[in-house]
PDB file of N, CA and C in Angstrom:
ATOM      1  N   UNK O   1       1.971 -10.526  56.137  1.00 58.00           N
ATOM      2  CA  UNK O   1       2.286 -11.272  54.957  1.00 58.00           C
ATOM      3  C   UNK O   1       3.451 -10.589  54.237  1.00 58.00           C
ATOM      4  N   UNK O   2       4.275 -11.295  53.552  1.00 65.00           N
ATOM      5  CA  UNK O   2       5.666 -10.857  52.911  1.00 65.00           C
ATOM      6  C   UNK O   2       5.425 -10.430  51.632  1.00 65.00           C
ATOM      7  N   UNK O   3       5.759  -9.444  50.842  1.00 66.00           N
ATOM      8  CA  UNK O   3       5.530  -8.565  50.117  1.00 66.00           C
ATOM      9  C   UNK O   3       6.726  -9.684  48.743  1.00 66.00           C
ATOM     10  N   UNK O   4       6.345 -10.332  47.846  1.00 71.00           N
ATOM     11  CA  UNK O   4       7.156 -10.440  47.144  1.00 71.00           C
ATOM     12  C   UNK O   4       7.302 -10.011  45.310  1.00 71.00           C
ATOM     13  N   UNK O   5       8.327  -9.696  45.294  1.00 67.00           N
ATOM     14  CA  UNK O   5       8.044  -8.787  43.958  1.00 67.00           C
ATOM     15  C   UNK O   5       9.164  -9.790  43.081  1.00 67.00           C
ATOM     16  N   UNK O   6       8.567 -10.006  41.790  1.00 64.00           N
ATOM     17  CA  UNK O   6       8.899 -10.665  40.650  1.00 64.00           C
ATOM     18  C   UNK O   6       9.758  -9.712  39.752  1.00 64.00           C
ATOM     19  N   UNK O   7      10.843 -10.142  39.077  1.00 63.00           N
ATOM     20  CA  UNK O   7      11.819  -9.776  38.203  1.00 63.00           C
ATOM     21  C   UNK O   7      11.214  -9.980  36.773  1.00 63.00           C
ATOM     22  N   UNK O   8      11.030  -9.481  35.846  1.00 62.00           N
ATOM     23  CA  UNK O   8      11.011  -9.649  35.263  1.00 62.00           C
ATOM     24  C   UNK O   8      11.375  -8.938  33.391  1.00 62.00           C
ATOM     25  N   UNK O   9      11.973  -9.624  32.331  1.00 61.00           N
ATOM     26  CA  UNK O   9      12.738  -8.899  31.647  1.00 61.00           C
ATOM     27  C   UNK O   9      11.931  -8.224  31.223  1.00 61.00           C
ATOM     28  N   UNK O  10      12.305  -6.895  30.239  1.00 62.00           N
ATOM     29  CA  UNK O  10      11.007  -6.210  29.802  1.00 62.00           C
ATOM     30  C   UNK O  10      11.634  -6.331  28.480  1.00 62.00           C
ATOM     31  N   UNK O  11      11.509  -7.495  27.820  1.00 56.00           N
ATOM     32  CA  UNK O  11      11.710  -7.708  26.171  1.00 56.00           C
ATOM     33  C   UNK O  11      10.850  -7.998  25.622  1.00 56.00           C
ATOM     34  N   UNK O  12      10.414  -7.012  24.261  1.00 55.00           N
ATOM     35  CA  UNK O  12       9.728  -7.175  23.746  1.00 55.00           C
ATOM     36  C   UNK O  12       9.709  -8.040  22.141  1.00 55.00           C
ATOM     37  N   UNK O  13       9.109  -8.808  22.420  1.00 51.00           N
ATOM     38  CA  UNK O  13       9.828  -9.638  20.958  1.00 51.00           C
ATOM     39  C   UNK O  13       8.997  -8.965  19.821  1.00 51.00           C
ATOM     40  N   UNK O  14       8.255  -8.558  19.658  1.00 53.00           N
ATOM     41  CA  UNK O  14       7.181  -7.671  18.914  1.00 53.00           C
ATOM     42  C   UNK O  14       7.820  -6.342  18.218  1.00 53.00           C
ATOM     43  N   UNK O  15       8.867  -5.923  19.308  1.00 56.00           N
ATOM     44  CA  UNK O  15       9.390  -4.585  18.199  1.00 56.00           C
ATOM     45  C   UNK O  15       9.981  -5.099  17.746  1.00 56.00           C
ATOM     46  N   UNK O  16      10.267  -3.490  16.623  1.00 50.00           N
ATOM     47  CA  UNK O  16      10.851  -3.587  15.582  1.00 50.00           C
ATOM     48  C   UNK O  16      12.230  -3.337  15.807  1.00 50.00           C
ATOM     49  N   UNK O  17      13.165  -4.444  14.999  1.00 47.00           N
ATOM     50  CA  UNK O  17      14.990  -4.153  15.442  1.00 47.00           C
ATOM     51  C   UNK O  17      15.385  -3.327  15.025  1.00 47.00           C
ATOM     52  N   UNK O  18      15.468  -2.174  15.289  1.00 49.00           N
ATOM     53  CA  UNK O  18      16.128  -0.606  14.988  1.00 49.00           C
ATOM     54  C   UNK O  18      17.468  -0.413  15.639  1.00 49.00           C
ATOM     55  N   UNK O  19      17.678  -1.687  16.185  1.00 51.00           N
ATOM     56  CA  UNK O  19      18.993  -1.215  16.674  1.00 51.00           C
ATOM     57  C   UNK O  19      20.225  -1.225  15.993  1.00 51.00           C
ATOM     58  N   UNK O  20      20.032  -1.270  14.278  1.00 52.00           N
ATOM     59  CA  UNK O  20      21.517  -1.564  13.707  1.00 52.00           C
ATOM     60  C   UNK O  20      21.977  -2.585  13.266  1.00 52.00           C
ATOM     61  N   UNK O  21      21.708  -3.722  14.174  1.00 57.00           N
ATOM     62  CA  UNK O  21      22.166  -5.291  13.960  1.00 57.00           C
ATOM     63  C   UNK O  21      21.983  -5.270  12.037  1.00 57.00           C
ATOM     64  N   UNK O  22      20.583  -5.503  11.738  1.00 58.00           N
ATOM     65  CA  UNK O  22      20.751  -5.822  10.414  1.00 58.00           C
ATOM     66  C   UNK O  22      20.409  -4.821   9.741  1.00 58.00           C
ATOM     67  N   UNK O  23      20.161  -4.790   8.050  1.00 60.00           N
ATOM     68  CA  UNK O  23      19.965  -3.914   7.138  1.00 60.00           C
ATOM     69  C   UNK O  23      18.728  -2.748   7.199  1.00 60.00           C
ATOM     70  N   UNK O  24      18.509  -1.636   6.747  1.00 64.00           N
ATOM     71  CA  UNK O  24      17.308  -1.056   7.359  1.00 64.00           C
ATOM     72  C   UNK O  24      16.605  -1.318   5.702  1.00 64.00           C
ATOM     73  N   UNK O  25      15.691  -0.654   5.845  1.00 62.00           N
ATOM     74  CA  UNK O  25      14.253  -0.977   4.989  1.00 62.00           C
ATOM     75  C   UNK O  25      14.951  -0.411   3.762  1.00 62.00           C
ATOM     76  N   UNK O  26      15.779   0.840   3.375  1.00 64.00           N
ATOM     77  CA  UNK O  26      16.580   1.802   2.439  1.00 64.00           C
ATOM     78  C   UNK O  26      17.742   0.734   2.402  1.00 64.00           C
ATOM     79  N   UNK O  27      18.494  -0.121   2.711  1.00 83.00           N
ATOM     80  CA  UNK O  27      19.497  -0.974   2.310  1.00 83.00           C
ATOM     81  C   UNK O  27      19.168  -1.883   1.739  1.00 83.00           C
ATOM     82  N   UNK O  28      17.557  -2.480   1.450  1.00 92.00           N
ATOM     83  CA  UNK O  28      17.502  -3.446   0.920  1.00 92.00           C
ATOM     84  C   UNK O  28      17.021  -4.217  -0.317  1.00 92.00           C
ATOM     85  N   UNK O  29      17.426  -5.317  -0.712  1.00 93.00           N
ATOM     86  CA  UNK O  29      17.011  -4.961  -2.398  1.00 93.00           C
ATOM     87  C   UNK O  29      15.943  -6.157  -2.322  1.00 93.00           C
ATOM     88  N   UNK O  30      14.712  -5.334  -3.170  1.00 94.00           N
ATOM     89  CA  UNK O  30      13.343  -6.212  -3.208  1.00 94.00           C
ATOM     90  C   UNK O  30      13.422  -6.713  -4.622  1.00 94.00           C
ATOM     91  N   UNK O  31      13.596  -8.605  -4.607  1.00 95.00           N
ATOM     92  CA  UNK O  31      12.714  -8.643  -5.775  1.00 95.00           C
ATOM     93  C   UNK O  31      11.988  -9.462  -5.685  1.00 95.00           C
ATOM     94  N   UNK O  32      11.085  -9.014  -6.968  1.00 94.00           N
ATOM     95  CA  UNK O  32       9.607  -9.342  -7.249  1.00 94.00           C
ATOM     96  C   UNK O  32       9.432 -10.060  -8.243  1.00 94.00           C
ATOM     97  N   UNK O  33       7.889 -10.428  -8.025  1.00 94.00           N
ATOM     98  CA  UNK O  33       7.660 -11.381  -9.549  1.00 94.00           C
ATOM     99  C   UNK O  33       6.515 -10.346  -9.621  1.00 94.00           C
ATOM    100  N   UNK O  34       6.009 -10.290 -11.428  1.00 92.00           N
ATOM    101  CA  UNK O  34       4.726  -9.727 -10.924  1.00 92.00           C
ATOM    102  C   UNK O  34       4.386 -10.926 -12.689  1.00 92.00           C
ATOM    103  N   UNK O  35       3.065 -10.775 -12.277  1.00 92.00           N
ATOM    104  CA  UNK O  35       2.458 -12.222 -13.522  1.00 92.00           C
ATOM    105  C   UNK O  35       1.871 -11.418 -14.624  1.00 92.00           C
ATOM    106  N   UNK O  36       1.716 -11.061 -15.544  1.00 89.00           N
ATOM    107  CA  UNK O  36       1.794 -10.371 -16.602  1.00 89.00           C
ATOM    108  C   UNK O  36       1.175 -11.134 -17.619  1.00 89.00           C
ATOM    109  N   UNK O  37       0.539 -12.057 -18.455  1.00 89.00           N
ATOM    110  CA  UNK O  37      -0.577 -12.791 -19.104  1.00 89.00           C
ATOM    111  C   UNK O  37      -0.386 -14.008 -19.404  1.00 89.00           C
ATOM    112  N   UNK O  38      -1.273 -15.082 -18.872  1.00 90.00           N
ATOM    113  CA  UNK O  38      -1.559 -16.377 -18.681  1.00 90.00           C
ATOM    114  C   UNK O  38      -0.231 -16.731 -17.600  1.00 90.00           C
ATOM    115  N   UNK O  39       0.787 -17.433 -18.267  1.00 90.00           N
ATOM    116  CA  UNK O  39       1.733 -17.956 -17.412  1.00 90.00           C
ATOM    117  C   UNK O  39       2.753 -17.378 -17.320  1.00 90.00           C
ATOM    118  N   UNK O  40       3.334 -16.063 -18.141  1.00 93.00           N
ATOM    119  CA  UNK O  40       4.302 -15.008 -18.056  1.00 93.00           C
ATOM    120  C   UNK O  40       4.373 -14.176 -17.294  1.00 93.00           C
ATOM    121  N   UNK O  41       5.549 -14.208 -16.870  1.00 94.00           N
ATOM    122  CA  UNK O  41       5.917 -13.213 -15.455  1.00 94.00           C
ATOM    123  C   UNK O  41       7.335 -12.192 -15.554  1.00 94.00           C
ATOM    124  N   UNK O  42       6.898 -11.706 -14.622  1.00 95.00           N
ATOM    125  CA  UNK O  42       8.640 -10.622 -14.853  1.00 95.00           C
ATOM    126  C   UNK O  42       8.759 -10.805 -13.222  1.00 95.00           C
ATOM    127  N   UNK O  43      10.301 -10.390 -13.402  1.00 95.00           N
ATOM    128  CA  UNK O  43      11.010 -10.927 -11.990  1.00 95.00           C
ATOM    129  C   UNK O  43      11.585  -9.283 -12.093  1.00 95.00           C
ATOM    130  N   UNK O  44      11.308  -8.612 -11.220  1.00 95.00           N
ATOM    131  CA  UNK O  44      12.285  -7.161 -10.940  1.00 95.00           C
ATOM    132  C   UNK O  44      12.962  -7.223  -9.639  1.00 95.00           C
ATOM    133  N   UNK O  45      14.157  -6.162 -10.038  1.00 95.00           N
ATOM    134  CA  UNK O  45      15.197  -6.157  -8.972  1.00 95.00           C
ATOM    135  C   UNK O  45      15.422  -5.008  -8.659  1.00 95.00           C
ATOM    136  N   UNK O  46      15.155  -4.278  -7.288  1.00 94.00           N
ATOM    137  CA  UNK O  46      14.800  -2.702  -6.915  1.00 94.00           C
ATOM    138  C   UNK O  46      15.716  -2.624  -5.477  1.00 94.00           C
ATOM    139  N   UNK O  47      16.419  -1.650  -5.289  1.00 93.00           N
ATOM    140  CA  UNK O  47      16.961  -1.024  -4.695  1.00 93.00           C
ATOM    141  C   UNK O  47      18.778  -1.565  -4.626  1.00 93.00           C
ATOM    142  N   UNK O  48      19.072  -2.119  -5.364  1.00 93.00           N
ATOM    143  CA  UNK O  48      20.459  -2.420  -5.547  1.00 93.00           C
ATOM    144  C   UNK O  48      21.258  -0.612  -5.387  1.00 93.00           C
ATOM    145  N   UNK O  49      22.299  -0.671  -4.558  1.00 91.00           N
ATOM    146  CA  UNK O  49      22.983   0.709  -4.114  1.00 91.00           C
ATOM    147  C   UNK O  49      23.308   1.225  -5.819  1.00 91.00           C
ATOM    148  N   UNK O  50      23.476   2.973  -5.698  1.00 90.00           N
ATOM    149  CA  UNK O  50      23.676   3.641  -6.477  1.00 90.00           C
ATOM    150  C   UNK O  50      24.724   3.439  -7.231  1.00 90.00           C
ATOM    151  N   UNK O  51      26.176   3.098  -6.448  1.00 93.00           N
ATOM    152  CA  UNK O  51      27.586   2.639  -7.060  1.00 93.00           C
ATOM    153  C   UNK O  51      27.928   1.504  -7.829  1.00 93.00           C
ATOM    154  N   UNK O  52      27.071   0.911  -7.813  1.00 92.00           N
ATOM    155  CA  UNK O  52      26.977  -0.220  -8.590  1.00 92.00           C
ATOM    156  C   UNK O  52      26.997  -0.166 -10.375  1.00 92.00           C
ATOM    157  N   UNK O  53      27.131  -0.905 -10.798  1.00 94.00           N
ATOM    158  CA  UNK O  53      27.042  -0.408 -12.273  1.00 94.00           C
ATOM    159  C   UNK O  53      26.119  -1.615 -12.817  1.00 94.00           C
ATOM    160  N   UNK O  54      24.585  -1.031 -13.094  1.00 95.00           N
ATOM    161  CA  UNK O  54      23.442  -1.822 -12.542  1.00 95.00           C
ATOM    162  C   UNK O  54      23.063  -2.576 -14.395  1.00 95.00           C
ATOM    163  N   UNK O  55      23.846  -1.773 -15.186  1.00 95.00           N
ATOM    164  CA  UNK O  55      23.666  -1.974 -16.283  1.00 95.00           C
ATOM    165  C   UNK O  55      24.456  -3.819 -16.653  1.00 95.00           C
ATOM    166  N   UNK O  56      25.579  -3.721 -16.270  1.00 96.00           N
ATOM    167  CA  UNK O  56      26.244  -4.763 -15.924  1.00 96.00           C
ATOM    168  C   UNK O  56      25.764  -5.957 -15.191  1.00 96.00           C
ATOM    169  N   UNK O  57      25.120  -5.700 -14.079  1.00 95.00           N
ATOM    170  CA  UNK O  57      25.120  -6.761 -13.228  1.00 95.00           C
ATOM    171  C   UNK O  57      23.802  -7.189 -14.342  1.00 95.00           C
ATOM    172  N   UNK O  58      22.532  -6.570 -15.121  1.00 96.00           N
ATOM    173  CA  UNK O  58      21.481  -6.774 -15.872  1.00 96.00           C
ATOM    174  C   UNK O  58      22.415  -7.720 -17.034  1.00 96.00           C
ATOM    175  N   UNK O  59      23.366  -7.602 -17.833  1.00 96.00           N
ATOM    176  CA  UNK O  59      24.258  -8.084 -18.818  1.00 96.00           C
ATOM    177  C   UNK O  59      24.564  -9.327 -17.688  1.00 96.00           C
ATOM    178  N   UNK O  60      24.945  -9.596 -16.664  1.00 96.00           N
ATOM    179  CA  UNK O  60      25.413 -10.677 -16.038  1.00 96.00           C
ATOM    180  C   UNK O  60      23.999 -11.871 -15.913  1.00 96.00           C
ATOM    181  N   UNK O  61      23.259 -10.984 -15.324  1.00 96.00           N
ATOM    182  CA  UNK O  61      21.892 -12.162 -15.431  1.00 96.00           C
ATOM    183  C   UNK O  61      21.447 -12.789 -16.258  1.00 96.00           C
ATOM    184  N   UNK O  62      21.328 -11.663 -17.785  1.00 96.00           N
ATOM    185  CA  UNK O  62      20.664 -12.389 -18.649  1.00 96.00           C
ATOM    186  C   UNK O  62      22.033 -13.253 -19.583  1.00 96.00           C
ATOM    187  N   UNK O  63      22.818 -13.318 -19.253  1.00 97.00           N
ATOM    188  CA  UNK O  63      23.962 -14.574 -19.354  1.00 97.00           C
ATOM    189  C   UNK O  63      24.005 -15.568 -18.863  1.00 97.00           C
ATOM    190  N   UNK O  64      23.542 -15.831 -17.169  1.00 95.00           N
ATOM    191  CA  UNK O  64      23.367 -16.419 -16.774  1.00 95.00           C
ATOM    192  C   UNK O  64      22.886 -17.385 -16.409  1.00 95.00           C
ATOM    193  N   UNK O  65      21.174 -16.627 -16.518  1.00 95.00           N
ATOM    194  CA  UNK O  65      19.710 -17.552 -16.376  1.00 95.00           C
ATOM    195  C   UNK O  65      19.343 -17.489 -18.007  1.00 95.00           C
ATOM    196  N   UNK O  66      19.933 -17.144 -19.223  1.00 95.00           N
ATOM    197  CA  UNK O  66      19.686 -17.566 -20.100  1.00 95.00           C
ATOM    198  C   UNK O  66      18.222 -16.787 -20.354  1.00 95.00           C
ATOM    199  N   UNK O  67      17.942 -15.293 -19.811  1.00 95.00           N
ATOM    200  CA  UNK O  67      16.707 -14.954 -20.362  1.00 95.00           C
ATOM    201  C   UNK O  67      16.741 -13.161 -20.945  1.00 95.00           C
ATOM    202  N   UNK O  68      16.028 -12.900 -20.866  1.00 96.00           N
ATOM    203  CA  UNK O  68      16.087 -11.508 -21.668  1.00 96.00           C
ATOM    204  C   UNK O  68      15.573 -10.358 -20.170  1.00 96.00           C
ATOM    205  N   UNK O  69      16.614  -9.266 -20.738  1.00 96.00           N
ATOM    206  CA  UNK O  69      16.126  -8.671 -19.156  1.00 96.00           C
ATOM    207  C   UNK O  69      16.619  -6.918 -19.972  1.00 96.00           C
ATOM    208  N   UNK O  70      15.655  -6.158 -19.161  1.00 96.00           N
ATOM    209  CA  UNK O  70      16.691  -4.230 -19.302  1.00 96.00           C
ATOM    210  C   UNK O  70      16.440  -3.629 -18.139  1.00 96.00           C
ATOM    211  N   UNK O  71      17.129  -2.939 -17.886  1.00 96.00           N
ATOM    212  CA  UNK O  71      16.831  -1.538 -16.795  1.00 96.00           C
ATOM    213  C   UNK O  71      16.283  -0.276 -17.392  1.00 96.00           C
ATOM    214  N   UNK O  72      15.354  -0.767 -16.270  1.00 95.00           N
ATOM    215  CA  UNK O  72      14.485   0.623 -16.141  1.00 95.00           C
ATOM    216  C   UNK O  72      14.621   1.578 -15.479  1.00 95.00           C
ATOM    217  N   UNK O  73      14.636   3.061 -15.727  1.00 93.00           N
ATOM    218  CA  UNK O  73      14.633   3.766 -14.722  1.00 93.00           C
ATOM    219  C   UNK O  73      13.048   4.311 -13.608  1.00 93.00           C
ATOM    220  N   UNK O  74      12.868   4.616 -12.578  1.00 88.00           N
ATOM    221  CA  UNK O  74      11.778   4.717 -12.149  1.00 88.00           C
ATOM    222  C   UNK O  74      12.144   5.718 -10.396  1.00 88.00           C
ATOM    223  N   UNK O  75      10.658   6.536 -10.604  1.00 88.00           N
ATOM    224  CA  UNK O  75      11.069   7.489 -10.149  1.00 88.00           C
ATOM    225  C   UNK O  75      11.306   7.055  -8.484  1.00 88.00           C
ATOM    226  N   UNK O  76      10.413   6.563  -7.947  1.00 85.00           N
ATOM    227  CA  UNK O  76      10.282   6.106  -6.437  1.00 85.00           C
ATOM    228  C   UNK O  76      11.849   4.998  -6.250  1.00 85.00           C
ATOM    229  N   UNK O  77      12.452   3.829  -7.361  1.00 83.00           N
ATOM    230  CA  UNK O  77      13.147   3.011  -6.437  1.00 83.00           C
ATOM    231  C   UNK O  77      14.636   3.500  -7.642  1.00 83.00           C
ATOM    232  N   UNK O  78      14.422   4.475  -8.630  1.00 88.00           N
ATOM    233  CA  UNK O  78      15.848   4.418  -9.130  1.00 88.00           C
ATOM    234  C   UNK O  78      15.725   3.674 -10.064  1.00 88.00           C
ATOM    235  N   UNK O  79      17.041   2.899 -10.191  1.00 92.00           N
ATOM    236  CA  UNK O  79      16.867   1.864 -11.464  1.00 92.00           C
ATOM    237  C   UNK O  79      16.513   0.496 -10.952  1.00 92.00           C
ATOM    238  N   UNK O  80      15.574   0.014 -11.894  1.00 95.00           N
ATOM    239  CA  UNK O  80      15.016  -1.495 -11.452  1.00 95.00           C
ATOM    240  C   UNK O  80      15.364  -2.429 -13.124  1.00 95.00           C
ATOM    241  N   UNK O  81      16.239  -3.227 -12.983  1.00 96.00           N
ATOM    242  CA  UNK O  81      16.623  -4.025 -13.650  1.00 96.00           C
ATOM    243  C   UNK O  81      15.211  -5.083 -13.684  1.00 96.00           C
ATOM    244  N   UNK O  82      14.829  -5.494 -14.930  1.00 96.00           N
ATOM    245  CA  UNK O  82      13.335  -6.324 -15.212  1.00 96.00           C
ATOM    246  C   UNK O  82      13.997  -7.900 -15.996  1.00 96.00           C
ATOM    247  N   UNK O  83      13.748  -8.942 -15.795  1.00 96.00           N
ATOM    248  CA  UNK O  83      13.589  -9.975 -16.186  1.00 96.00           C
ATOM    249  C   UNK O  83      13.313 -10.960 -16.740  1.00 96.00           C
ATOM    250  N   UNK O  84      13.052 -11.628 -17.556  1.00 96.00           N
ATOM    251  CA  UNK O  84      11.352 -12.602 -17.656  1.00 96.00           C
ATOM    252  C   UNK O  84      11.777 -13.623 -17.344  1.00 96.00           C
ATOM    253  N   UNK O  85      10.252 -13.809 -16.846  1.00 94.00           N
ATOM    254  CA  UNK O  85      10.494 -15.076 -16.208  1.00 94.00           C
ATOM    255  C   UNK O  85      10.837 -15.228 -14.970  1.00 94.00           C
ATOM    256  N   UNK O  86      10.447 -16.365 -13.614  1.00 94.00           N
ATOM    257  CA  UNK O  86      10.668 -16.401 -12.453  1.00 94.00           C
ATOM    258  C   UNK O  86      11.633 -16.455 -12.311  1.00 94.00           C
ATOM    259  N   UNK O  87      12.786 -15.500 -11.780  1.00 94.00           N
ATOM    260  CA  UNK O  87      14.650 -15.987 -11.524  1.00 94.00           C
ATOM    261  C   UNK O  87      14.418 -15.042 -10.123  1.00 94.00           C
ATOM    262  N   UNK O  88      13.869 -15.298  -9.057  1.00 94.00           N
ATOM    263  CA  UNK O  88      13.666 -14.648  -8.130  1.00 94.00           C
ATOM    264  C   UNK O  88      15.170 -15.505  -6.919  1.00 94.00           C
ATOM    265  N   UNK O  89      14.686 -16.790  -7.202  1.00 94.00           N
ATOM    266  CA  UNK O  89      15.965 -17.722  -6.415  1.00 94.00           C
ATOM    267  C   UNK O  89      17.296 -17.200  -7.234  1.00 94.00           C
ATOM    268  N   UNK O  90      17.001 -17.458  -8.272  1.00 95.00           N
ATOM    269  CA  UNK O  90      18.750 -17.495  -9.002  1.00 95.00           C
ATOM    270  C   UNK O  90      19.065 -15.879  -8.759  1.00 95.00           C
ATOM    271  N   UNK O  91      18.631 -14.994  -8.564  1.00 95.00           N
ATOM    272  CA  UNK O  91      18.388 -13.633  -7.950  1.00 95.00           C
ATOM    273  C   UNK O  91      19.068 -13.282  -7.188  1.00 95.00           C
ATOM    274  N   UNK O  92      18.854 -13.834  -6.072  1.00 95.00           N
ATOM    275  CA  UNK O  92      19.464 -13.930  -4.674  1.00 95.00           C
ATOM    276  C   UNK O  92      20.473 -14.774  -4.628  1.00 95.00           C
ATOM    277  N   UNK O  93      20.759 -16.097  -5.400  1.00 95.00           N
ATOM    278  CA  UNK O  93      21.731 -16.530  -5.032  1.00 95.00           C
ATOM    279  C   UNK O  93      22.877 -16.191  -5.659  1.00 95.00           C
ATOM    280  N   UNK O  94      22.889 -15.665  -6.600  1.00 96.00           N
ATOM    281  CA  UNK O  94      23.868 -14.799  -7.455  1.00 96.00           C
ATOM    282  C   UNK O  94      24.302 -13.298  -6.925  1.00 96.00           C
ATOM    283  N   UNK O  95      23.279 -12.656  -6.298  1.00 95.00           N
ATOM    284  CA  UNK O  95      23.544 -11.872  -5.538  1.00 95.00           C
ATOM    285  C   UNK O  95      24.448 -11.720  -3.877  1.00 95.00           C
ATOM    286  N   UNK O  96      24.389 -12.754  -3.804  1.00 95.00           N
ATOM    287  CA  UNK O  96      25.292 -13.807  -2.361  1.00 95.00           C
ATOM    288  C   UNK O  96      26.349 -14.125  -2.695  1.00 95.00           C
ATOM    289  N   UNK O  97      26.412 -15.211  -3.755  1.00 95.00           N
ATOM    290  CA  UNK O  97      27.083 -15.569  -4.338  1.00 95.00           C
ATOM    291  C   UNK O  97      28.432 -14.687  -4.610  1.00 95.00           C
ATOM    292  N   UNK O  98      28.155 -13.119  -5.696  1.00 93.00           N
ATOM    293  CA  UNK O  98      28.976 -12.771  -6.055  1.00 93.00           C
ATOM    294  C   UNK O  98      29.740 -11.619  -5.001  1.00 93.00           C
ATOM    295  N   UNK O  99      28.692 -11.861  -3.866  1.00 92.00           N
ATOM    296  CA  UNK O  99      29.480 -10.521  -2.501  1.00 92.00           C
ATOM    297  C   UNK O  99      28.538  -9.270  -3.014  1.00 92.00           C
ATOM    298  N   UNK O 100      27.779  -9.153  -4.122  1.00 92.00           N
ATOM    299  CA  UNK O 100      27.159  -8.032  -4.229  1.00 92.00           C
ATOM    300  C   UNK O 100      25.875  -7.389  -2.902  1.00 92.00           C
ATOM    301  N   UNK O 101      25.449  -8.568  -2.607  1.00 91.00           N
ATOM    302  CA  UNK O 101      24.709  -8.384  -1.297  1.00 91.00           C
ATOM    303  C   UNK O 101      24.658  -9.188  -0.578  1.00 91.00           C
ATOM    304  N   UNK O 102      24.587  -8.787   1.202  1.00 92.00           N
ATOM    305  CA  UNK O 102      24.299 -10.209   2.035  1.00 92.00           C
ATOM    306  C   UNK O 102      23.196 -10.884   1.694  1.00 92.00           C
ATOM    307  N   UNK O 103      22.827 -11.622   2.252  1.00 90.00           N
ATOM    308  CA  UNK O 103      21.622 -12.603   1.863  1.00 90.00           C
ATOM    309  C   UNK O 103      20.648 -12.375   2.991  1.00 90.00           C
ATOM    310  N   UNK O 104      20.852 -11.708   4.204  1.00 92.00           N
ATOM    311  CA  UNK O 104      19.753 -10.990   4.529  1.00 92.00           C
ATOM    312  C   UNK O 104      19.611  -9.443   4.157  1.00 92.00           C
ATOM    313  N   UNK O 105      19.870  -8.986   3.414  1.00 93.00           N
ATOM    314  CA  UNK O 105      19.456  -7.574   3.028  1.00 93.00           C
ATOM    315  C   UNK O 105      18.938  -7.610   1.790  1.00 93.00           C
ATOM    316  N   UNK O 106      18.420  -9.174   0.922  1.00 94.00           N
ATOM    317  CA  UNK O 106      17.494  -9.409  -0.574  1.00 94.00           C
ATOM    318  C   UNK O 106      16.181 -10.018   0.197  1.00 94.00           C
ATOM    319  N   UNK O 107      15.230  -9.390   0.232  1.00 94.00           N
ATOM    320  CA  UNK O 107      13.984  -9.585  -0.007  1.00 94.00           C
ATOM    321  C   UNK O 107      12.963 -10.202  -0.987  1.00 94.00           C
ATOM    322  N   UNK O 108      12.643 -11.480  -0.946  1.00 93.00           N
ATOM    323  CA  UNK O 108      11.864 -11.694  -2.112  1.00 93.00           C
ATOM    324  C   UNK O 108      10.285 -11.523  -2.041  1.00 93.00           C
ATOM    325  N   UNK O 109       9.807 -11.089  -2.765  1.00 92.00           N
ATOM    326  CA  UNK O 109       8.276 -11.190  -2.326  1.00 92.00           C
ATOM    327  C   UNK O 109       7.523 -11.988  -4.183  1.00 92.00           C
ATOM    328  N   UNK O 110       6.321 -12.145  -3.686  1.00 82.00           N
ATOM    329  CA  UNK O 110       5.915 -12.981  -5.001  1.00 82.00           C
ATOM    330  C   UNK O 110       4.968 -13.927  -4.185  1.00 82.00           C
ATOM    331  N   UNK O 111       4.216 -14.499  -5.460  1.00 68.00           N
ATOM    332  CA  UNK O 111       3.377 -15.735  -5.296  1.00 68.00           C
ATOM    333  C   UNK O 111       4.414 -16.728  -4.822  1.00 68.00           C
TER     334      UNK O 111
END
């Protein structure tokens, strides 16, 4: 009987892309909602790069979306610019928008 042996790729779609292609976990900026009493929420914005002038881009938002926002400093992500109110979309798209970040390296997480 003939011995036949199968080719087959060894790709794993399951790992993790470490190869560079996109942003790593330290390039990327998370924001959040977190819900804070009855229907009030805060929208934070964490890991925007160091060179940035984070005070500014906080003065640009709350111009923007028309709401009240400050930066915080904090020890684990640096400065996290705070929000009120859900602006998690207008977030990201302003962040795209202005070249400040690609639009796969903003993370949103939230309800």
């Amino acid at each position: 009987m003939a011995s036949t042996k199968l080719q087959f790729n060894t790709f794993d779609a399951f790992e993790d892309a470490g190869d560079g292609v996109g942003p790593s976990a330290s390039e990327k900026v998370h924001v959040r909602v977190q819900q804070r009493s009855g229907r009030k929420c805060i929208t934070t914005v964490a890991g925007l790069a160091d060179d940035l002038d984070i005070k500014r881009i906080c003065k640009a938002f709350k111009r923007n979306f028309s709401c009240n926002g400050a930066v915080q400093k904090d020890e684990e992500s640096g400065e996290v610019i705070q929000l009120s109110g859900d602006q998690r979309t207008n977030v990201k798209a302003f962040l795209v928008d202005q070249e400040i970040c690609h639009g796969d390296s903003v993370v949103l997480h939230g309800f």
